[in-house]
mmCIF file of N, CA and C in Angstrom:
data_model
loop_
_atom_site.group_PDB
_atom_site.id
_atom_site.type_symbol
_atom_site.label_atom_id
_atom_site.label_comp_id
_atom_site.label_asym_id
_atom_site.label_seq_id
_atom_site.Cartn_x
_atom_site.Cartn_y
_atom_site.Cartn_z
ATOM 1 N N MET A 1 162.285 11.529 51.413
ATOM 2 C CA MET A 1 160.990 11.819 51.975
ATOM 3 C C MET A 1 160.957 13.209 52.602
ATOM 4 N N ALA A 2 162.053 13.561 53.281
ATOM 5 C CA ALA A 2 162.114 14.866 53.940
ATOM 6 C C ALA A 2 162.175 15.992 52.915
ATOM 7 N N THR A 3 162.813 15.751 51.784
ATOM 8 C CA THR A 3 162.913 16.796 50.763
ATOM 9 C C THR A 3 161.561 17.078 50.132
ATOM 10 N N THR A 4 160.733 16.064 49.992
ATOM 11 C CA THR A 4 159.421 16.303 49.386
ATOM 12 C C THR A 4 158.545 17.154 50.299
ATOM 13 N N THR A 5 158.613 16.930 51.600
ATOM 14 C CA THR A 5 157.815 17.756 52.506
ATOM 15 C C THR A 5 158.344 19.186 52.540
ATOM 16 N N GLU A 6 159.665 19.342 52.472
ATOM 17 C CA GLU A 6 160.245 20.690 52.427
ATOM 18 C C GLU A 6 159.853 21.398 51.136
ATOM 19 N N GLU A 7 159.880 20.660 50.033
ATOM 20 C CA GLU A 7 159.489 21.240 48.748
ATOM 21 C C GLU A 7 158.014 21.640 48.769
ATOM 22 N N GLN A 8 157.194 20.804 49.361
ATOM 23 C CA GLN A 8 155.774 21.121 49.454
ATOM 24 C C GLN A 8 155.549 22.361 50.306
ATOM 25 N N GLN A 9 156.284 22.474 51.404
ATOM 26 C CA GLN A 9 156.162 23.654 52.255
ATOM 27 C C GLN A 9 156.610 24.909 51.515
ATOM 28 N N GLN A 10 157.696 24.799 50.756
ATOM 29 C CA GLN A 10 158.173 25.946 49.978
ATOM 30 C C GLN A 10 157.149 26.343 48.923
ATOM 31 N N GLN A 11 156.558 25.360 48.264
ATOM 32 C CA GLN A 11 155.544 25.651 47.259
ATOM 33 C C GLN A 11 154.323 26.309 47.895
ATOM 34 N N GLN A 12 153.930 25.830 49.066
ATOM 35 C CA GLN A 12 152.800 26.435 49.759
ATOM 36 C C GLN A 12 153.107 27.871 50.159
ATOM 37 N N GLN A 13 154.322 28.126 50.622
ATOM 38 C CA GLN A 13 154.712 29.482 50.982
ATOM 39 C C GLN A 13 154.724 30.390 49.756
ATOM 40 N N GLN A 14 155.226 29.868 48.638
ATOM 41 C CA GLN A 14 155.239 30.654 47.406
ATOM 42 C C GLN A 14 153.821 30.951 46.940
ATOM 43 N N LEU A 15 152.929 29.978 47.055
ATOM 44 C CA LEU A 15 151.535 30.198 46.674
ATOM 45 C C LEU A 15 150.875 31.237 47.578
ATOM 46 N N LYS A 16 151.161 31.175 48.885
ATOM 47 C CA LYS A 16 150.615 32.167 49.810
ATOM 48 C C LYS A 16 151.125 33.558 49.473
ATOM 49 N N GLN A 17 152.422 33.656 49.166
ATOM 50 C CA GLN A 17 153.014 34.950 48.819
ATOM 51 C C GLN A 17 152.397 35.492 47.531
ATOM 52 N N ALA A 18 152.240 34.632 46.533
ATOM 53 C CA ALA A 18 151.639 35.060 45.270
ATOM 54 C C ALA A 18 150.189 35.491 45.487
ATOM 55 N N LYS A 19 149.485 34.792 46.357
ATOM 56 C CA LYS A 19 148.093 35.135 46.648
ATOM 57 C C LYS A 19 148.006 36.496 47.338
ATOM 58 N N LYS A 20 148.930 36.760 48.282
ATOM 59 C CA LYS A 20 148.957 38.056 48.953
ATOM 60 C C LYS A 20 149.207 39.177 47.953
ATOM 61 N N GLU A 21 150.185 38.979 47.071
ATOM 62 C CA GLU A 21 150.489 39.998 46.062
ATOM 63 C C GLU A 21 149.294 40.239 45.155
ATOM 64 N N LEU A 22 148.629 39.172 44.768
ATOM 65 C CA LEU A 22 147.465 39.298 43.899
ATOM 66 C C LEU A 22 146.345 40.051 44.605
ATOM 67 N N GLU A 23 146.133 39.767 45.888
ATOM 68 C CA GLU A 23 145.103 40.476 46.647
ATOM 69 C C GLU A 23 145.409 41.964 46.727
ATOM 70 N N ILE A 24 146.674 42.296 46.920
ATOM 71 C CA ILE A 24 147.062 43.704 47.010
ATOM 72 C C ILE A 24 146.787 44.410 45.690
ATOM 73 N N TYR A 25 147.234 43.840 44.593
ATOM 74 C CA TYR A 25 147.109 44.522 43.315
ATOM 75 C C TYR A 25 145.710 44.435 42.716
ATOM 76 N N GLU A 26 144.881 43.501 43.170
ATOM 77 C CA GLU A 26 143.504 43.463 42.687
ATOM 78 C C GLU A 26 142.670 44.580 43.297
ATOM 79 N N ASN A 27 143.105 45.116 44.421
ATOM 80 C CA ASN A 27 142.357 46.168 45.095
ATOM 81 C C ASN A 27 142.578 47.540 44.480
ATOM 82 N N PHE A 28 143.508 47.678 43.591
ATOM 83 C CA PHE A 28 143.871 48.987 43.081
ATOM 84 C C PHE A 28 143.647 49.072 41.573
ATOM 85 N N ALA A 29 143.236 50.246 41.149
ATOM 86 C CA ALA A 29 143.202 50.553 39.726
ATOM 87 C C ALA A 29 144.390 51.466 39.469
ATOM 88 N N THR A 30 145.198 51.167 38.493
ATOM 89 C CA THR A 30 146.404 51.960 38.272
ATOM 90 C C THR A 30 146.349 52.649 36.915
ATOM 91 N N PRO A 31 145.908 53.890 36.873
ATOM 92 C CA PRO A 31 145.872 54.598 35.606
ATOM 93 C C PRO A 31 147.265 54.960 35.106
ATOM 94 N N LEU A 32 148.180 55.243 36.014
ATOM 95 C CA LEU A 32 149.563 55.547 35.668
ATOM 96 C C LEU A 32 150.473 54.640 36.480
ATOM 97 N N PRO A 33 151.617 54.265 35.930
ATOM 98 C CA PRO A 33 152.516 53.418 36.706
ATOM 99 C C PRO A 33 152.924 54.101 38.003
ATOM 100 N N GLY A 34 152.760 53.404 39.097
ATOM 101 C CA GLY A 34 153.185 53.935 40.383
ATOM 102 C C GLY A 34 152.162 54.795 41.094
ATOM 103 N N THR A 35 151.033 55.105 40.461
ATOM 104 C CA THR A 35 149.993 55.892 41.111
ATOM 105 C C THR A 35 148.813 54.967 41.379
ATOM 106 N N PHE A 36 148.527 54.742 42.632
ATOM 107 C CA PHE A 36 147.478 53.808 43.015
ATOM 108 C C PHE A 36 146.241 54.567 43.468
ATOM 109 N N LEU A 37 145.091 54.053 43.096
ATOM 110 C CA LEU A 37 143.821 54.597 43.561
ATOM 111 C C LEU A 37 143.245 53.645 44.598
ATOM 112 N N ASN A 38 142.287 54.115 45.345
ATOM 113 C CA ASN A 38 141.592 53.297 46.344
ATOM 114 C C ASN A 38 142.523 52.752 47.413
ATOM 115 N N LEU A 39 143.507 53.529 47.800
ATOM 116 C CA LEU A 39 144.386 53.102 48.880
ATOM 117 C C LEU A 39 143.637 53.204 50.202
ATOM 118 N N PRO A 40 143.880 52.291 51.122
ATOM 119 C CA PRO A 40 143.205 52.366 52.421
ATOM 120 C C PRO A 40 143.820 53.446 53.304
ATOM 121 N N GLN A 41 143.207 53.699 54.445
ATOM 122 C CA GLN A 41 143.699 54.715 55.374
ATOM 123 C C GLN A 41 144.996 54.283 56.055
ATOM 124 N N GLU A 42 145.198 52.977 56.222
ATOM 125 C CA GLU A 42 146.389 52.492 56.910
ATOM 126 C C GLU A 42 147.472 52.079 55.913
ATOM 127 N N SER A 43 148.651 51.823 56.425
ATOM 128 C CA SER A 43 149.794 51.442 55.609
ATOM 129 C C SER A 43 149.559 50.077 54.960
ATOM 130 N N VAL A 44 150.012 49.918 53.706
ATOM 131 C CA VAL A 44 149.849 48.655 52.982
ATOM 132 C C VAL A 44 151.193 48.222 52.406
ATOM 133 N N LEU A 45 151.277 46.960 52.040
ATOM 134 C CA LEU A 45 152.484 46.401 51.453
ATOM 135 C C LEU A 45 152.424 46.579 49.942
ATOM 136 N N LEU A 46 153.377 47.331 49.382
ATOM 137 C CA LEU A 46 153.428 47.573 47.941
ATOM 138 C C LEU A 46 154.856 47.456 47.437
ATOM 139 N N LYS A 47 154.989 47.130 46.161
ATOM 140 C CA LYS A 47 156.300 47.128 45.519
ATOM 141 C C LYS A 47 156.475 48.470 44.827
ATOM 142 N N CYS A 48 157.535 49.164 45.190
ATOM 143 C CA CYS A 48 157.782 50.500 44.652
ATOM 144 C C CYS A 48 158.208 50.398 43.191
ATOM 145 N N PRO A 49 157.560 51.131 42.287
ATOM 146 C CA PRO A 49 157.964 51.097 40.881
ATOM 147 C C PRO A 49 159.278 51.833 40.642
ATOM 148 N N SER A 50 159.680 52.676 41.575
ATOM 149 C CA SER A 50 160.901 53.451 41.417
ATOM 150 C C SER A 50 162.142 52.669 41.845
ATOM 151 N N CYS A 51 162.130 52.158 43.083
ATOM 152 C CA CYS A 51 163.318 51.464 43.594
ATOM 153 C C CYS A 51 163.172 49.945 43.571
ATOM 154 N N GLY A 52 161.960 49.431 43.369
ATOM 155 C CA GLY A 52 161.736 47.994 43.254
ATOM 156 C C GLY A 52 161.682 47.242 44.572
ATOM 157 N N ILE A 53 161.725 47.951 45.692
ATOM 158 C CA ILE A 53 161.686 47.298 46.996
ATOM 159 C C ILE A 53 160.234 47.147 47.440
ATOM 160 N N LYS A 54 159.927 45.973 47.960
ATOM 161 C CA LYS A 54 158.574 45.687 48.435
ATOM 162 C C LYS A 54 158.547 45.934 49.939
ATOM 163 N N ASP A 55 157.791 46.920 50.360
ATOM 164 C CA ASP A 55 157.766 47.312 51.763
ATOM 165 C C ASP A 55 156.433 47.977 52.067
ATOM 166 N N LYS A 56 156.171 48.203 53.348
ATOM 167 C CA LYS A 56 154.954 48.914 53.739
ATOM 168 C C LYS A 56 155.104 50.395 53.412
ATOM 169 N N THR A 57 154.008 51.005 53.029
ATOM 170 C CA THR A 57 154.026 52.420 52.686
ATOM 171 C C THR A 57 154.088 53.273 53.941
ATOM 172 N N VAL A 58 154.653 54.463 53.794
ATOM 173 C CA VAL A 58 154.664 55.451 54.861
ATOM 174 C C VAL A 58 153.458 56.350 54.623
ATOM 175 N N VAL A 59 152.627 56.526 55.645
ATOM 176 C CA VAL A 59 151.385 57.280 55.498
ATOM 177 C C VAL A 59 151.507 58.608 56.236
ATOM 178 N N GLU A 60 151.146 59.701 55.546
ATOM 179 C CA GLU A 60 151.158 61.031 56.152
ATOM 180 C C GLU A 60 149.779 61.660 55.999
ATOM 181 N N ASN A 61 149.311 62.315 57.054
ATOM 182 C CA ASN A 61 148.030 63.022 57.007
ATOM 183 C C ASN A 61 148.230 64.387 56.376
ATOM 184 N N ASP A 62 147.361 64.738 55.452
ATOM 185 C CA ASP A 62 147.404 66.046 54.807
ATOM 186 C C ASP A 62 146.072 66.745 55.036
ATOM 187 N N LEU A 63 146.073 67.756 55.893
ATOM 188 C CA LEU A 63 144.866 68.541 56.111
ATOM 189 C C LEU A 63 144.714 69.497 54.939
ATOM 190 N N LYS A 64 143.558 69.526 54.362
ATOM 191 C CA LYS A 64 143.331 70.429 53.235
ATOM 192 C C LYS A 64 143.359 71.865 53.731
ATOM 193 N N TRP A 65 144.051 72.719 53.017
ATOM 194 C CA TRP A 65 144.240 74.107 53.464
ATOM 195 C C TRP A 65 142.911 74.827 53.588
ATOM 196 N N TRP A 66 141.995 74.567 52.669
ATOM 197 C CA TRP A 66 140.717 75.271 52.707
ATOM 198 C C TRP A 66 139.863 74.808 53.880
ATOM 199 N N ALA A 67 140.111 73.589 54.359
ATOM 200 C CA ALA A 67 139.324 73.089 55.483
ATOM 201 C C ALA A 67 139.629 73.877 56.749
ATOM 202 N N SER A 68 140.891 74.137 56.998
ATOM 203 C CA SER A 68 141.228 74.882 58.214
ATOM 204 C C SER A 68 140.786 76.338 58.106
ATOM 205 N N GLU A 69 140.935 76.934 56.926
ATOM 206 C CA GLU A 69 140.509 78.328 56.750
ATOM 207 C C GLU A 69 138.992 78.459 56.863
ATOM 208 N N LEU A 70 138.273 77.549 56.230
ATOM 209 C CA LEU A 70 136.816 77.582 56.288
ATOM 210 C C LEU A 70 136.330 77.366 57.718
ATOM 211 N N ASN A 71 136.962 76.458 58.421
ATOM 212 C CA ASN A 71 136.578 76.212 59.808
ATOM 213 C C ASN A 71 136.815 77.452 60.667
ATOM 214 N N ARG A 72 137.905 78.147 60.435
ATOM 215 C CA ARG A 72 138.205 79.354 61.197
ATOM 216 C C ARG A 72 137.161 80.444 60.927
ATOM 217 N N ILE A 73 136.815 80.634 59.661
ATOM 218 C CA ILE A 73 135.845 81.670 59.287
ATOM 219 C C ILE A 73 134.455 81.336 59.826
ATOM 220 N N VAL A 74 134.023 80.106 59.609
ATOM 221 C CA VAL A 74 132.693 79.692 60.054
ATOM 222 C C VAL A 74 132.605 79.734 61.575
ATOM 223 N N GLY A 75 133.669 79.339 62.259
ATOM 224 C CA GLY A 75 133.686 79.412 63.718
ATOM 225 C C GLY A 75 133.526 80.835 64.218
ATOM 226 N N CYS A 76 134.205 81.790 63.577
ATOM 227 C CA CYS A 76 134.074 83.199 63.973
ATOM 228 C C CYS A 76 132.654 83.710 63.743
ATOM 229 N N VAL A 77 132.058 83.333 62.620
ATOM 230 C CA VAL A 77 130.694 83.772 62.312
ATOM 231 C C VAL A 77 129.716 83.204 63.335
ATOM 232 N N PHE A 78 129.845 81.929 63.672
ATOM 233 C CA PHE A 78 128.933 81.319 64.632
ATOM 234 C C PHE A 78 129.100 81.891 66.028
ATOM 235 N N VAL A 79 130.327 82.154 66.428
ATOM 236 C CA VAL A 79 130.541 82.742 67.752
ATOM 237 C C VAL A 79 129.953 84.146 67.789
ATOM 238 N N THR A 80 130.095 84.879 66.685
ATOM 239 C CA THR A 80 129.569 86.239 66.623
ATOM 240 C C THR A 80 128.047 86.250 66.734
ATOM 241 N N PHE A 81 127.382 85.372 66.035
ATOM 242 C CA PHE A 81 125.921 85.374 66.005
ATOM 243 C C PHE A 81 125.287 84.370 66.968
ATOM 244 N N CYS A 82 126.089 83.659 67.729
ATOM 245 C CA CYS A 82 125.618 82.712 68.761
ATOM 246 C C CYS A 82 124.594 81.711 68.237
ATOM 247 N N CYS A 83 124.834 81.171 67.077
ATOM 248 C CA CYS A 83 123.935 80.127 66.571
ATOM 249 C C CYS A 83 124.752 78.872 66.270
ATOM 250 N N CYS A 84 125.546 78.475 67.225
ATOM 251 C CA CYS A 84 126.435 77.325 67.046
ATOM 252 C C CYS A 84 125.684 76.019 66.823
ATOM 253 N N CYS A 85 124.452 75.939 67.273
ATOM 254 C CA CYS A 85 123.712 74.690 67.153
ATOM 255 C C CYS A 85 123.037 74.541 65.790
ATOM 256 N N CYS A 86 123.107 75.534 64.931
ATOM 257 C CA CYS A 86 122.403 75.487 63.646
ATOM 258 C C CYS A 86 123.072 74.564 62.635
ATOM 259 N N LEU A 87 124.378 74.473 62.662
ATOM 260 C CA LEU A 87 125.100 73.737 61.630
ATOM 261 C C LEU A 87 126.329 73.075 62.234
ATOM 262 N N ASP A 88 126.669 71.940 61.719
ATOM 263 C CA ASP A 88 127.874 71.247 62.174
ATOM 264 C C ASP A 88 129.079 71.878 61.479
ATOM 265 N N TYR A 89 129.670 72.871 62.135
ATOM 266 C CA TYR A 89 130.764 73.598 61.498
ATOM 267 C C TYR A 89 132.103 72.878 61.631
ATOM 268 N N ILE A 90 132.133 71.732 62.279
ATOM 269 C CA ILE A 90 133.379 70.980 62.402
ATOM 270 C C ILE A 90 133.593 70.099 61.170
ATOM 271 N N VAL A 91 132.612 69.980 60.310
ATOM 272 C CA VAL A 91 132.714 69.148 59.119
ATOM 273 C C VAL A 91 133.965 69.459 58.300
ATOM 274 N N PRO A 92 134.304 70.724 58.048
ATOM 275 C CA PRO A 92 135.519 70.970 57.269
ATOM 276 C C PRO A 92 136.787 70.450 57.933
ATOM 277 N N CYS A 93 136.810 70.346 59.254
ATOM 278 C CA CYS A 93 137.999 69.836 59.945
ATOM 279 C C CYS A 93 138.264 68.377 59.609
ATOM 280 N N LYS A 94 137.237 67.669 59.239
ATOM 281 C CA LYS A 94 137.382 66.246 58.966
ATOM 282 C C LYS A 94 137.870 65.976 57.545
ATOM 283 N N GLN A 95 138.118 67.007 56.773
ATOM 284 C CA GLN A 95 138.535 66.840 55.386
ATOM 285 C C GLN A 95 140.047 66.638 55.311
ATOM 286 N N THR A 96 140.490 65.415 55.537
ATOM 287 C CA THR A 96 141.909 65.106 55.458
ATOM 288 C C THR A 96 142.139 64.005 54.440
ATOM 289 N N ASP A 97 143.291 64.038 53.832
ATOM 290 C CA ASP A 97 143.731 62.980 52.935
ATOM 291 C C ASP A 97 144.923 62.300 53.591
ATOM 292 N N ARG A 98 145.151 61.050 53.241
ATOM 293 C CA ARG A 98 146.317 60.330 53.748
ATOM 294 C C ARG A 98 147.148 59.936 52.546
ATOM 295 N N SER A 99 148.323 60.516 52.429
ATOM 296 C CA SER A 99 149.219 60.246 51.308
ATOM 297 C C SER A 99 150.137 59.076 51.635
ATOM 298 N N HIS A 100 150.337 58.199 50.649
ATOM 299 C CA HIS A 100 151.202 57.032 50.798
ATOM 300 C C HIS A 100 152.501 57.265 50.030
ATOM 301 N N TYR A 101 153.635 57.002 50.704
ATOM 302 C CA TYR A 101 154.960 57.162 50.113
ATOM 303 C C TYR A 101 155.772 55.892 50.344
ATOM 304 N N CYS A 102 156.782 55.688 49.507
ATOM 305 C CA CYS A 102 157.713 54.573 49.682
ATOM 306 C C CYS A 102 158.580 54.864 50.906
ATOM 307 N N GLY A 103 158.770 53.869 51.762
ATOM 308 C CA GLY A 103 159.590 54.044 52.946
ATOM 309 C C GLY A 103 161.073 54.125 52.627
ATOM 310 N N ASN A 104 161.474 53.609 51.462
ATOM 311 C CA ASN A 104 162.889 53.594 51.102
ATOM 312 C C ASN A 104 163.310 54.845 50.340
ATOM 313 N N CYS A 105 162.612 55.141 49.239
ATOM 314 C CA CYS A 105 163.047 56.252 48.374
ATOM 315 C C CYS A 105 162.127 57.470 48.445
ATOM 316 N N GLY A 106 160.964 57.348 49.093
ATOM 317 C CA GLY A 106 160.055 58.484 49.219
ATOM 318 C C GLY A 106 159.165 58.708 48.010
ATOM 319 N N CYS A 107 159.098 57.742 47.100
ATOM 320 C CA CYS A 107 158.260 57.854 45.898
ATOM 321 C C CYS A 107 156.782 57.930 46.310
ATOM 322 N N TYR A 108 156.036 58.819 45.672
ATOM 323 C CA TYR A 108 154.610 59.009 45.969
ATOM 324 C C TYR A 108 153.795 57.931 45.273
ATOM 325 N N PHE A 109 152.945 57.214 46.042
ATOM 326 C CA PHE A 109 152.086 56.178 45.472
ATOM 327 C C PHE A 109 150.687 56.684 45.177
ATOM 328 N N GLY A 110 150.146 57.467 46.049
ATOM 329 C CA GLY A 110 148.773 57.933 45.903
ATOM 330 C C GLY A 110 148.234 58.327 47.257
ATOM 331 N N ARG A 111 146.915 58.496 47.337
ATOM 332 C CA ARG A 111 146.344 58.910 48.611
ATOM 333 C C ARG A 111 145.007 58.236 48.871
ATOM 334 N N ALA A 112 144.692 58.174 50.136
ATOM 335 C CA ALA A 112 143.392 57.684 50.586
ATOM 336 C C ALA A 112 142.594 58.911 50.969
ATOM 337 N N MET A 113 141.525 59.146 50.256
ATOM 338 C CA MET A 113 140.736 60.348 50.490
ATOM 339 C C MET A 113 139.564 60.019 51.390
ATOM 340 N N LYS A 114 139.360 60.841 52.397
ATOM 341 C CA LYS A 114 138.239 60.667 53.312
ATOM 342 C C LYS A 114 137.106 61.557 52.834
ATOM 343 N N ARG A 115 136.034 60.927 52.426
ATOM 344 C CA ARG A 115 134.887 61.686 51.918
ATOM 345 C C ARG A 115 133.671 61.379 52.763
ATOM 346 N N ARG A 116 132.915 62.390 53.019
ATOM 347 C CA ARG A 116 131.665 62.204 53.758
ATOM 348 C C ARG A 116 130.557 61.820 52.789
ATOM 349 N N ALA A 117 129.614 61.091 53.299
ATOM 350 C CA ALA A 117 128.446 60.742 52.492
ATOM 351 C C ALA A 117 127.626 62.004 52.250
ATOM 352 N N PRO A 118 126.996 62.121 51.080
ATOM 353 C CA PRO A 118 126.185 63.310 50.812
ATOM 354 C C PRO A 118 125.011 63.408 51.781
ATOM 355 N N LEU A 119 124.683 64.625 52.162
ATOM 356 C CA LEU A 119 123.571 64.852 53.080
ATOM 357 C C LEU A 119 122.246 64.650 52.352
ATOM 358 N N LYS A 120 121.323 63.993 53.025
ATOM 359 C CA LYS A 120 119.999 63.784 52.441
ATOM 360 C C LYS A 120 119.067 64.856 52.975
ATOM 361 N N ILE A 121 118.472 65.592 52.080
ATOM 362 C CA ILE A 121 117.535 66.648 52.462
ATOM 363 C C ILE A 121 116.125 66.101 52.314
ATOM 364 N N LYS A 122 115.362 66.222 53.381
ATOM 365 C CA LYS A 122 113.987 65.690 53.345
ATOM 366 C C LYS A 122 113.000 66.775 53.049
#
């Protein structure tokens, strides 16, 4: 009797684990092996195609180089002409990507891109 309840618990745990894996992989479109699209901003549980270890991804912020340069130039122009209230010049600062890597071998999985909604002109 005790073995049947243990077996049932093991089966339930296996089903939960399989369901978690399915949820993870249903959220991604994979055009190339190991490159995931639609990754979230936070760390996720993935199986590395390179080393085969299933672990949480390591997330690094990548500021786009043009965002910092554009912000510097636009900031200088606005300070020079004193029209800081005309445009939200901090928008380029918000252009960051979050790259996901394997915590074990450092294999690149993909990135979560932060995009702003298009501006509506009336």
